[in-house]
Amino acid sequence: WMRDPKTGLKPKLSHPFSYLPFAAGPRNCIGQNFALLDAKIMLAMFVQRCNFEMVPGQKYNIRSHNYNAP
């Protein structure tokens, strides 16, 4: 979008967030956190309605991560 008609190139923006009015920077979308929370709740509700079973004879590897806290 917005190409120079003579060269056909896109103009270089002065700041990386200059055309992301609702995505980043100090004035990001006020509903962003609510939308992410809503998506997490919907995913949790979907997973609760599913039944997960191990296939007989299937091998799985459990990985544990040990983190040293100060």
Short mmCIF file of C-alpha atoms in Angstrom, two decimals:
data_model
loop_
_atom_site.label_atom_id
_atom_site.label_comp_id
_atom_site.label_asym_id
_atom_site.label_seq_id
_atom_site.Cartn_x
_atom_site.Cartn_y
_atom_site.Cartn_z
CA TRP A 1 0.00 0.00 0.00
CA MET A 2 1.10 3.64 -0.41
CA ARG A 3 3.72 3.20 -3.13
CA ASP A 4 5.45 6.08 -4.84
CA PRO A 5 3.82 6.36 -8.30
CA LYS A 6 7.13 7.25 -9.99
CA THR A 7 9.43 4.61 -8.48
CA GLY A 8 6.90 2.02 -7.29
CA LEU A 9 8.72 1.76 -3.95
CA LYS A 10 7.21 1.98 -0.50
CA PRO A 11 8.28 5.03 1.51
CA LYS A 12 10.54 4.41 4.51
CA LEU A 13 8.78 5.14 7.79
CA SER A 14 10.49 7.49 10.21
CA HIS A 15 9.82 5.29 13.25
CA PRO A 16 9.18 1.51 13.45
CA PHE A 17 5.85 2.08 15.25
CA SER A 18 4.72 5.05 13.16
CA TYR A 19 1.98 3.09 11.38
CA LEU A 20 1.02 0.63 14.10
CA PRO A 21 -1.44 2.83 15.98
CA PHE A 22 -3.13 -0.04 17.85
CA ALA A 23 -0.31 -2.54 18.14
CA ALA A 24 2.72 -1.13 19.91
CA GLY A 25 4.15 1.84 21.70
CA PRO A 26 2.75 3.95 24.53
CA ARG A 27 -0.65 4.32 22.86
CA ASN A 28 -1.41 0.68 22.13
CA CYS A 29 -4.95 -0.67 22.05
CA ILE A 30 -6.68 -0.54 25.43
CA GLY A 31 -8.61 -3.72 24.65
CA GLN A 32 -5.51 -5.77 23.83
CA ASN A 33 -5.13 -7.32 27.30
CA PHE A 34 -8.86 -8.09 27.46
CA ALA A 35 -8.77 -9.78 24.06
CA LEU A 36 -5.79 -11.95 25.08
CA LEU A 37 -7.48 -12.90 28.35
CA ASP A 38 -10.69 -13.74 26.49
CA ALA A 39 -8.76 -15.94 24.03
CA LYS A 40 -7.08 -17.81 26.91
CA ILE A 41 -10.43 -18.42 28.60
CA MET A 42 -11.99 -19.70 25.38
CA LEU A 43 -9.03 -22.03 24.81
CA ALA A 44 -9.28 -23.35 28.38
CA MET A 45 -13.02 -23.97 27.96
CA PHE A 46 -12.41 -25.80 24.68
CA VAL A 47 -9.69 -28.01 26.20
CA GLN A 48 -11.96 -28.88 29.15
CA ARG A 49 -14.55 -30.26 26.74
CA CYS A 50 -12.05 -32.48 24.94
CA ASN A 51 -11.08 -35.99 25.99
CA PHE A 52 -7.41 -36.86 25.66
CA GLU A 53 -6.28 -40.47 25.77
CA MET A 54 -2.94 -42.17 25.32
CA VAL A 55 -2.74 -44.59 22.44
CA PRO A 56 -1.76 -48.07 23.71
CA GLY A 57 1.92 -48.69 23.08
CA GLN A 58 2.68 -45.03 22.42
CA LYS A 59 5.98 -43.81 23.83
CA TYR A 60 6.26 -40.34 25.28
CA ASN A 61 9.10 -38.39 26.77
CA ILE A 62 8.61 -36.24 29.83
CA ARG A 63 11.07 -33.40 30.08
CA SER A 64 11.71 -31.61 33.31
CA HIS A 65 13.44 -28.28 33.55
CA ASN A 66 15.36 -27.43 36.67
CA TYR A 67 15.78 -23.72 37.21
CA ASN A 68 18.06 -22.37 39.89
CA ALA A 69 16.56 -19.35 41.56
CA PRO A 70 18.74 -17.00 43.58
#
